[in-house]
Amino acid sequence: MNCQVVQNKIIALADPRLIPDALREHLAGCAACRDWAQQAARLERLLEGLPAPAAPADRKAALVEQITFGAPIITRPLAMPAGQRESRFAAFLQRNAVVIAGLAAAILIAVGVWNLFPRGGPKPDLTQSIPDDPFLKKMVARDLALAKADTPAKRLVVLGGMAEDLSIQARSLARVASADELRDLARWYDKVVKGAIVKQAEKMHGVTLTPAEVKARAEMLGALTKQLGDTAAETDQLLNSVPPDAKPVLQKIADAARDGQKLIGVVELRGEKDKN
Amino acid sequence: MRRAVLTLIAMALCAWVSAQGPAPLPAEIQVKQFKTNRILIENLVDHGIDLSNADDPLERAKACRQTARTLANYLERAADAEDAERIAEFATLYGEVVRDGLVPILESARTIIPNGSPRWSELQETSRKAAADFAEARKCIPTAGKAGESEKVKAVLAILAEMQAKFAP
């Protein structure tokens, strides 16, 4: 499946936030399509937030009929989100069609004109300087959040985020980084999961809590366990599409995530026993 | 009908353009960044784990100072190499850690640790060292030459100068 096909399929999804497995495999190894999917998901979220009055439920059908009537400019109906939201969207679209079309045309013309003319100044020499590293920035932000986190629960949340950052970085570099570089990421991931997350989970059981706090703790550990499971599954999915030397490294990340899941399960079980 | 279709397409494109975030960095740049910052990132992961194991404010202040010092070391290296972009990047990150991490933790520790206790002396010593680190980091940022003339470097220097007034333990 090439990128164009994948991107067409994504935009045709009723909800681009729910990517089917068949497309997920491609996304795991393709930064451009992954970005496309993220933008589509963001657009979906923005559409949900559009202030629009309720419209009759048959509005979508009417709109689709209006679009597909006559010459087949579009050979199939555009994918629209399900439910009442589409009707609102359609009503909003119809009410403001002229204004929106004018705005869109103006933007497109401006973008086109901008791209027609070469802009002055030398192109940056990538061998001389590199732009700010977003991954580095994330890691500093995690350290900062850990400095502020004064309870095991708060630390667990931040450490979960740090582990997630590391696994995402490993997956996104899996095709282009060397095995050594990926091994570092896997080692750090293992350290954060087994050396820090599990430790904080244990600390959470060392204190007396109210029933509400016990419930909150169980929910938090449940969410963390799920996150680790998701990491393991997403990493597994990538295994068949990465270079051979990247495979064992990604496998280590998936294993560490599963080990983390098990260890947190043991901690939870011990907590339950202590309670009883 | 055609107008409606064109409107829909134009609207979708309009929404799409407005929804675009910053363009993702090309893979070769991402790898280059990772190669360049690999050791620093490992240090940050380790400092993060240390921070998560530090239970009291004094220990957290010490661990946070380590994070700040690591960034300050990289800032000094960038200054030696007169790399304006890296100076600006590290100075910004260093400033954030000091302003949003180290200073509030030290302030919080001062309200918890009893004045005159051995831990109070330790806290004072940590504060003094942190202030000295800060002065040194600020001093290493060039104010002249190729890097010193960079607008980015001038901007971070101004931010750090402003912080200096507040950061006087």
Short mmCIF file of C-alpha atoms in Angstrom, two decimals:
data_model
loop_
_atom_site.label_atom_id
_atom_site.label_comp_id
_atom_site.label_asym_id
_atom_site.label_seq_id
_atom_site.Cartn_x
_atom_site.Cartn_y
_atom_site.Cartn_z
CA MET A 1 0.00 0.00 0.00
CA ASN A 2 1.58 3.31 -0.99
CA CYS A 3 1.32 6.53 0.98
CA GLN A 4 -1.30 8.06 -1.31
CA VAL A 5 -3.60 5.08 -0.88
CA VAL A 6 -3.09 5.07 2.90
CA GLN A 7 -3.75 8.80 3.19
CA ASN A 8 -6.89 8.51 1.06
CA LYS A 9 -8.10 5.69 3.27
CA ILE A 10 -7.42 7.70 6.43
CA ILE A 11 -9.36 10.71 5.25
CA ALA A 12 -12.20 8.41 4.20
CA LEU A 13 -12.51 6.92 7.70
CA ALA A 14 -15.64 7.85 9.63
CA ASP A 15 -13.40 8.67 12.57
CA PRO A 16 -9.70 9.05 11.70
CA ARG A 17 -8.84 8.62 15.38
CA LEU A 18 -9.76 4.96 15.06
CA ILE A 19 -7.18 3.64 12.63
CA PRO A 20 -7.77 0.03 11.52
CA ASP A 21 -4.94 -2.46 11.98
CA ALA A 22 -4.32 -2.74 8.25
CA LEU A 23 -3.39 0.96 8.09
CA ARG A 24 -1.71 1.05 11.49
CA GLU A 25 1.06 -1.20 10.22
CA HIS A 26 1.92 1.27 7.48
CA LEU A 27 1.72 4.23 9.87
CA ALA A 28 4.12 2.61 12.27
CA GLY A 29 6.86 2.83 9.69
CA CYS A 30 5.92 5.99 7.80
CA ALA A 31 6.37 9.36 9.50
CA ALA A 32 4.57 11.28 6.72
CA CYS A 33 1.44 9.13 6.92
CA ARG A 34 1.57 9.13 10.70
CA ASP A 35 1.61 12.89 10.62
CA TRP A 36 -1.27 12.86 8.12
CA ALA A 37 -3.25 10.62 10.47
CA GLN A 38 -2.51 12.91 13.42
CA GLN A 39 -3.68 15.93 11.46
CA ALA A 40 -6.83 14.11 10.41
CA ALA A 41 -7.50 13.18 14.05
CA ARG A 42 -6.91 16.78 15.08
CA LEU A 43 -9.29 18.03 12.41
CA GLU A 44 -11.87 15.57 13.72
CA ARG A 45 -11.46 16.92 17.23
CA LEU A 46 -11.77 20.52 16.00
CA LEU A 47 -14.91 19.65 14.07
CA GLU A 48 -16.42 18.20 17.21
CA GLY A 49 -15.84 21.50 18.93
CA LEU A 50 -17.60 23.56 16.24
CA PRO A 51 -20.50 25.44 17.76
CA ALA A 52 -23.47 24.46 15.63
CA PRO A 53 -27.16 23.98 16.31
CA ALA A 54 -28.76 20.54 16.00
CA ALA A 55 -30.01 19.65 12.54
CA PRO A 56 -32.48 17.03 11.33
CA ALA A 57 -31.04 13.53 11.23
CA ASP A 58 -31.66 13.18 7.49
CA ARG A 59 -29.44 16.17 6.70
CA LYS A 60 -26.39 14.04 5.92
CA ALA A 61 -28.30 11.98 3.39
CA ALA A 62 -29.56 15.17 1.78
CA LEU A 63 -26.08 16.64 1.67
CA VAL A 64 -24.55 13.48 0.24
CA GLU A 65 -27.26 13.39 -2.40
CA GLN A 66 -26.61 17.03 -3.21
CA ILE A 67 -22.91 16.34 -3.58
CA THR A 68 -23.19 13.20 -5.67
CA PHE A 69 -26.04 14.41 -7.87
CA GLY A 70 -25.10 15.06 -11.53
CA ALA A 71 -21.55 14.74 -12.85
CA PRO A 72 -19.42 12.40 -10.73
CA ILE A 73 -16.83 14.94 -9.66
CA ILE A 74 -16.46 12.95 -6.46
CA THR A 75 -16.92 9.26 -7.18
CA ARG A 76 -17.95 8.35 -3.67
CA PRO A 77 -19.44 10.24 -0.75
CA LEU A 78 -16.91 12.07 1.39
CA ALA A 79 -16.28 10.36 4.70
CA MET A 80 -18.10 12.24 7.42
CA PRO A 81 -18.20 11.52 11.14
CA ALA A 82 -21.23 9.58 12.27
CA GLY A 83 -24.22 10.81 14.20
CA GLN A 84 -25.77 14.15 14.89
CA ARG A 85 -22.45 15.93 14.58
CA GLU A 86 -22.43 15.52 10.78
CA SER A 87 -25.85 17.03 10.48
CA ARG A 88 -24.67 20.03 12.46
CA PHE A 89 -21.60 20.24 10.30
CA ALA A 90 -23.65 20.04 7.14
CA ALA A 91 -26.01 22.73 8.39
CA PHE A 92 -23.08 24.94 9.37
CA LEU A 93 -21.50 24.37 5.97
CA GLN A 94 -24.66 25.24 4.07
CA ARG A 95 -25.35 28.36 6.10
CA ASN A 96 -21.85 29.77 5.69
CA ALA A 97 -20.88 28.29 2.34
CA VAL A 98 -20.18 31.54 0.52
CA VAL A 99 -18.12 33.12 3.30
CA ILE A 100 -16.11 29.95 3.91
CA ALA A 101 -15.50 29.39 0.21
CA GLY A 102 -14.27 32.97 -0.14
CA LEU A 103 -11.93 32.57 2.82
CA ALA A 104 -10.65 29.24 1.58
CA ALA A 105 -10.06 30.62 -1.92
CA ALA A 106 -8.21 33.63 -0.51
CA ILE A 107 -5.98 31.38 1.61
CA LEU A 108 -5.28 29.02 -1.26
CA ILE A 109 -4.43 31.89 -3.60
CA ALA A 110 -2.16 33.44 -0.98
CA VAL A 111 -0.40 30.11 -0.40
CA GLY A 112 -0.02 29.59 -4.16
CA VAL A 113 1.38 33.08 -4.74
CA TRP A 114 3.73 32.66 -1.78
CA ASN A 115 5.08 29.44 -3.24
CA LEU A 116 5.44 30.91 -6.75
CA PHE A 117 8.14 33.33 -5.73
CA PRO A 118 11.47 32.15 -4.42
CA ARG A 119 12.22 33.61 -1.04
CA GLY A 120 15.54 35.31 -0.42
CA GLY A 121 18.29 34.21 1.88
CA PRO A 122 20.52 31.17 1.79
CA LYS A 123 19.07 27.79 2.67
CA PRO A 124 20.23 26.58 6.08
CA ASP A 125 23.21 24.32 5.88
CA LEU A 126 22.15 21.22 7.77
CA THR A 127 25.71 20.11 8.26
CA GLN A 128 26.46 23.29 10.19
CA SER A 129 23.53 23.50 12.56
CA ILE A 130 20.53 21.45 13.50
CA PRO A 131 17.18 22.76 14.72
CA ASP A 132 16.17 22.47 18.35
CA ASP A 133 15.61 18.85 19.29
CA PRO A 134 11.98 18.25 20.36
CA PHE A 135 12.89 14.94 21.99
CA LEU A 136 15.53 16.62 24.13
CA LYS A 137 13.01 19.26 25.10
CA LYS A 138 10.54 16.54 26.11
CA MET A 139 13.09 14.81 28.32
CA VAL A 140 13.97 18.09 30.07
CA ALA A 141 10.26 18.75 30.59
CA ARG A 142 9.87 15.27 32.13
CA ASP A 143 12.78 15.93 34.52
CA LEU A 144 11.23 19.24 35.44
CA ALA A 145 7.86 17.59 36.09
CA LEU A 146 9.59 14.97 38.25
CA ALA A 147 11.29 17.73 40.23
CA LYS A 148 7.87 19.18 40.97
CA ALA A 149 6.14 15.84 41.64
CA ASP A 150 6.07 15.37 45.40
CA THR A 151 4.05 12.14 45.67
CA PRO A 152 4.56 8.65 44.20
CA ALA A 153 1.26 9.03 42.32
CA LYS A 154 2.40 12.22 40.56
CA ARG A 155 5.78 10.66 39.80
CA LEU A 156 4.11 7.61 38.30
CA VAL A 157 2.21 9.78 35.85
CA VAL A 158 5.38 11.59 34.74
CA LEU A 159 7.43 8.38 34.53
CA GLY A 160 4.68 6.79 32.45
CA GLY A 161 4.98 9.73 30.07
CA MET A 162 8.76 9.40 29.97
CA ALA A 163 8.52 5.70 29.13
CA GLU A 164 6.01 6.50 26.41
CA ASP A 165 8.31 9.17 24.93
CA LEU A 166 11.18 6.69 24.81
CA SER A 167 9.16 3.93 23.16
CA ILE A 168 7.72 6.33 20.56
CA GLN A 169 11.20 7.64 19.79
CA ALA A 170 12.49 4.07 19.36
CA ARG A 171 9.64 3.19 17.02
CA SER A 172 10.02 6.33 14.95
CA LEU A 173 13.78 5.87 14.57
CA ALA A 174 13.58 2.09 14.07
CA ARG A 175 14.13 2.29 10.31
CA VAL A 176 16.83 4.95 10.28
CA ALA A 177 18.90 4.73 13.47
CA SER A 178 21.72 2.28 14.05
CA ALA A 179 21.21 -0.82 16.19
CA ASP A 180 23.47 0.72 18.86
CA GLU A 181 21.35 3.85 19.08
CA LEU A 182 18.17 1.82 19.29
CA ARG A 183 19.75 -0.38 21.96
CA ASP A 184 20.31 2.74 24.08
CA LEU A 185 16.66 3.67 23.78
CA ALA A 186 15.62 0.13 24.75
CA ARG A 187 17.98 0.19 27.74
CA TRP A 188 16.63 3.53 28.95
CA TYR A 189 13.07 2.32 28.49
CA ASP A 190 13.83 -0.77 30.57
CA LYS A 191 15.44 1.40 33.26
CA VAL A 192 12.46 3.75 33.47
CA VAL A 193 9.89 0.95 33.55
CA LYS A 194 11.56 -1.52 35.89
CA GLY A 195 13.81 0.83 37.84
CA ALA A 196 11.44 3.69 38.41
CA ILE A 197 7.81 2.99 37.53
CA VAL A 198 7.59 -0.30 39.42
CA LYS A 199 9.40 1.27 42.38
CA GLN A 200 6.92 4.15 42.58
CA ALA A 201 4.02 1.70 42.25
CA GLU A 202 5.42 -0.14 45.28
CA LYS A 203 5.73 3.11 47.23
CA MET A 204 2.07 3.83 46.59
CA HIS A 205 1.18 0.76 48.62
CA GLY A 206 3.30 1.81 51.57
CA VAL A 207 0.90 4.49 52.73
CA THR A 208 -2.54 4.46 54.34
CA LEU A 209 -5.22 5.66 51.97
CA THR A 210 -8.89 6.50 52.08
CA PRO A 211 -11.24 4.28 50.02
CA ALA A 212 -11.46 7.03 47.38
CA GLU A 213 -7.66 7.19 47.18
CA VAL A 214 -7.46 3.41 46.94
CA LYS A 215 -9.87 3.56 44.01
CA ALA A 216 -7.86 6.35 42.35
CA ARG A 217 -4.67 4.36 42.82
CA ALA A 218 -6.22 1.26 41.28
CA GLU A 219 -7.39 3.32 38.31
CA MET A 220 -3.98 4.87 37.86
CA LEU A 221 -2.18 1.54 37.99
CA GLY A 222 -4.76 0.12 35.61
CA ALA A 223 -4.14 2.94 33.14
CA LEU A 224 -0.40 2.44 33.42
CA THR A 225 -0.73 -1.30 32.85
CA LYS A 226 -2.85 -0.60 29.79
CA GLN A 227 -0.30 1.89 28.49
CA LEU A 228 2.48 -0.68 28.84
CA GLY A 229 0.31 -3.26 27.07
CA ASP A 230 -0.35 -0.81 24.23
CA THR A 231 3.37 -0.12 23.89
CA ALA A 232 4.11 -3.84 23.69
CA ALA A 233 1.39 -4.37 21.07
CA GLU A 234 2.40 -1.36 18.95
CA THR A 235 6.04 -2.39 19.06
CA ASP A 236 5.15 -5.97 18.11
CA GLN A 237 3.22 -4.69 15.10
CA LEU A 238 6.31 -2.95 13.84
CA LEU A 239 8.59 -5.97 14.06
CA ASN A 240 7.97 -7.23 10.53
CA SER A 241 8.61 -3.93 8.85
CA VAL A 242 11.94 -2.84 10.36
CA PRO A 243 15.52 -3.75 9.38
CA PRO A 244 16.68 -7.11 10.82
CA ASP A 245 19.11 -5.56 13.33
CA ALA A 246 16.35 -3.33 14.73
CA LYS A 247 14.05 -6.28 15.44
CA PRO A 248 15.71 -7.68 18.58
CA VAL A 249 15.98 -4.18 20.01
CA LEU A 250 12.30 -3.44 19.52
CA GLN A 251 11.55 -6.88 20.92
CA LYS A 252 13.40 -5.84 24.09
CA ILE A 253 11.14 -2.81 24.44
CA ALA A 254 8.03 -4.94 24.00
CA ASP A 255 9.40 -7.44 26.57
CA ALA A 256 10.23 -4.68 29.05
CA ALA A 257 6.71 -3.30 28.69
CA ARG A 258 5.22 -6.75 29.37
CA ASP A 259 7.57 -7.29 32.32
CA GLY A 260 6.49 -3.91 33.69
CA GLN A 261 2.85 -4.95 33.32
CA LYS A 262 3.49 -8.15 35.26
CA LEU A 263 5.47 -6.43 38.00
CA ILE A 264 2.78 -3.80 38.51
CA GLY A 265 0.25 -6.65 38.65
CA VAL A 266 2.30 -8.31 41.40
CA VAL A 267 2.50 -5.03 43.32
CA GLU A 268 -1.27 -4.57 43.04
CA LEU A 269 -1.86 -8.12 44.22
CA ARG A 270 0.45 -7.59 47.20
CA GLY A 271 -1.45 -4.39 48.01
CA GLU A 272 -4.74 -6.28 47.93
CA LYS A 273 -3.34 -8.94 50.28
CA ASP A 274 -2.04 -6.29 52.70
CA LYS A 275 -5.46 -4.66 52.70
CA ASN A 276 -7.16 -7.95 53.55
CA MET B 1 -24.42 21.72 -7.30
CA ARG B 2 -20.90 22.29 -8.61
CA ARG B 3 -20.63 25.32 -6.35
CA ALA B 4 -21.54 23.19 -3.35
CA VAL B 5 -18.90 20.63 -4.25
CA LEU B 6 -16.24 23.26 -4.79
CA THR B 7 -17.22 24.90 -1.52
CA LEU B 8 -16.87 21.62 0.29
CA ILE B 9 -13.45 20.92 -1.23
CA ALA B 10 -12.25 24.47 -0.55
CA MET B 11 -13.52 24.27 3.01
CA ALA B 12 -11.81 20.96 3.63
CA LEU B 13 -8.56 22.39 2.27
CA CYS B 14 -8.98 25.51 4.36
CA ALA B 15 -9.54 23.49 7.51
CA TRP B 16 -6.63 21.27 6.59
CA VAL B 17 -4.28 24.22 6.12
CA SER B 18 -5.36 25.76 9.41
CA ALA B 19 -4.93 22.46 11.21
CA GLN B 20 -1.33 22.04 10.13
CA GLY B 21 1.08 22.15 13.07
CA PRO B 22 4.81 22.62 12.73
CA ALA B 23 6.16 20.44 9.94
CA PRO B 24 7.70 17.21 11.27
CA LEU B 25 11.46 17.11 11.02
CA PRO B 26 12.86 14.90 8.27
CA ALA B 27 14.11 11.49 9.44
CA GLU B 28 17.75 12.33 8.74
CA ILE B 29 17.51 15.41 10.98
CA GLN B 30 15.84 13.38 13.74
CA VAL B 31 18.65 10.83 13.62
CA LYS B 32 21.27 13.55 13.58
CA GLN B 33 19.67 15.17 16.62
CA PHE B 34 19.56 11.84 18.40
CA LYS B 35 23.22 11.12 17.63
CA THR B 36 24.21 14.59 18.82
CA ASN B 37 22.19 14.55 22.03
CA ARG B 38 22.40 10.83 22.86
CA ILE B 39 24.66 11.12 25.93
CA LEU B 40 22.80 14.17 27.21
CA ILE B 41 19.49 12.33 26.90
CA GLU B 42 20.88 9.35 28.79
CA ASN B 43 21.96 11.75 31.55
CA LEU B 44 18.49 13.27 31.61
CA VAL B 45 16.86 9.84 31.90
CA ASP B 46 19.17 9.01 34.82
CA HIS B 47 18.52 12.36 36.50
CA GLY B 48 14.79 11.77 36.03
CA ILE B 49 15.07 8.43 37.84
CA ASP B 50 17.12 10.09 40.61
CA LEU B 51 14.47 12.78 40.93
CA SER B 52 11.75 10.16 41.22
CA ASN B 53 13.69 8.46 44.03
CA ALA B 54 14.29 11.70 45.93
CA ASP B 55 11.61 11.85 48.59
CA ASP B 56 12.43 15.01 50.53
CA PRO B 57 12.86 18.57 49.21
CA LEU B 58 16.60 18.70 49.93
CA GLU B 59 17.28 15.53 47.96
CA ARG B 60 15.02 16.79 45.17
CA ALA B 61 16.91 20.09 45.11
CA LYS B 62 20.21 18.24 44.83
CA ALA B 63 18.91 16.00 42.02
CA CYS B 64 17.40 18.97 40.20
CA ARG B 65 20.71 20.82 40.47
CA GLN B 66 22.36 17.85 38.76
CA THR B 67 19.93 18.18 35.83
CA ALA B 68 20.66 21.91 35.63
CA ARG B 69 24.41 21.34 35.83
CA THR B 70 24.32 18.79 33.02
CA LEU B 71 22.56 21.31 30.79
CA ALA B 72 24.99 24.03 31.88
CA ASN B 73 27.93 21.79 30.85
CA TYR B 74 26.45 21.42 27.37
CA LEU B 75 25.82 25.15 27.27
CA GLU B 76 29.49 25.77 28.01
CA ARG B 77 30.54 23.38 25.24
CA ALA B 78 28.24 25.13 22.77
CA ALA B 79 29.69 28.48 23.88
CA ASP B 80 33.24 27.19 23.33
CA ALA B 81 32.23 26.09 19.84
CA GLU B 82 30.48 29.45 19.24
CA ASP B 83 27.40 27.57 18.06
CA ALA B 84 24.68 30.20 18.50
CA GLU B 85 21.78 27.80 17.88
CA ARG B 86 22.98 25.33 20.49
CA ILE B 87 23.80 28.09 22.96
CA ALA B 88 20.25 29.38 22.64
CA GLU B 89 18.77 25.87 22.90
CA PHE B 90 20.72 24.86 26.02
CA ALA B 91 20.43 28.25 27.71
CA THR B 92 16.66 28.13 27.26
CA LEU B 93 16.40 24.62 28.69
CA TYR B 94 18.79 25.46 31.53
CA GLY B 95 16.82 28.60 32.36
CA GLU B 96 13.57 26.61 32.47
CA VAL B 97 15.00 24.01 34.84
CA VAL B 98 16.37 26.69 37.17
CA ARG B 99 13.30 28.93 37.09
CA ASP B 100 10.58 26.27 37.21
CA GLY B 101 12.40 23.50 39.09
CA LEU B 102 15.39 24.42 41.17
CA VAL B 103 14.26 27.81 42.54
CA PRO B 104 10.78 26.66 43.70
CA ILE B 105 12.21 23.48 45.24
CA LEU B 106 14.84 25.43 47.17
CA GLU B 107 12.19 27.88 48.35
CA SER B 108 9.93 25.04 49.42
CA ALA B 109 12.80 23.31 51.25
CA ARG B 110 13.51 26.51 53.20
CA THR B 111 9.98 26.46 54.58
CA ILE B 112 10.25 22.80 55.65
CA ILE B 113 13.78 22.29 56.96
CA PRO B 114 14.32 23.80 60.42
CA ASN B 115 16.66 26.78 60.44
CA GLY B 116 19.92 25.96 62.17
CA SER B 117 19.66 22.18 61.70
CA PRO B 118 22.44 20.24 59.90
CA ARG B 119 20.10 19.80 56.96
CA TRP B 120 19.58 23.56 56.88
CA SER B 121 23.33 24.02 56.43
CA GLU B 122 23.26 21.43 53.68
CA LEU B 123 20.40 23.28 52.01
CA GLN B 124 22.28 26.58 52.23
CA GLU B 125 25.31 24.92 50.67
CA THR B 126 23.18 23.50 47.82
CA SER B 127 21.64 26.95 47.24
CA ARG B 128 25.07 28.57 47.19
CA LYS B 129 26.40 26.05 44.70
CA ALA B 130 23.32 26.43 42.50
CA ALA B 131 23.74 30.21 42.46
CA ALA B 132 27.42 29.82 41.56
CA ASP B 133 26.49 27.41 38.73
CA PHE B 134 24.01 29.96 37.46
CA ALA B 135 26.51 32.83 37.49
CA GLU B 136 29.03 30.65 35.66
CA ALA B 137 26.51 29.53 33.06
CA ARG B 138 25.49 33.11 32.41
CA LYS B 139 29.09 34.23 32.16
CA CYS B 140 29.97 31.61 29.54
CA ILE B 141 27.36 32.91 27.07
CA PRO B 142 29.22 35.09 24.59
CA THR B 143 28.21 38.73 24.24
CA ALA B 144 30.49 39.45 21.31
CA GLY B 145 31.69 37.71 18.18
CA LYS B 146 29.60 35.64 15.79
CA ALA B 147 27.57 33.86 18.49
CA GLY B 148 27.25 36.96 20.67
CA GLU B 149 25.67 38.88 17.81
CA SER B 150 22.96 36.25 17.30
CA GLU B 151 19.51 37.56 18.16
CA LYS B 152 18.62 34.22 19.76
CA VAL B 153 21.63 34.35 22.04
CA LYS B 154 20.89 37.96 22.97
CA ALA B 155 17.31 36.97 23.82
CA VAL B 156 18.28 34.10 26.14
CA LEU B 157 20.94 36.21 27.77
CA ALA B 158 18.30 38.84 28.55
CA ILE B 159 16.06 36.16 30.09
CA LEU B 160 18.88 34.82 32.25
CA ALA B 161 19.82 38.36 33.31
CA GLU B 162 16.24 38.91 34.43
CA MET B 163 16.33 35.62 36.34
CA GLN B 164 19.56 36.59 38.07
CA ALA B 165 17.70 39.26 40.03
CA LYS B 166 15.22 36.69 41.35
CA PHE B 167 17.76 33.92 41.83
CA ALA B 168 19.66 35.26 44.82
CA PRO B 169 19.60 32.67 47.55
#
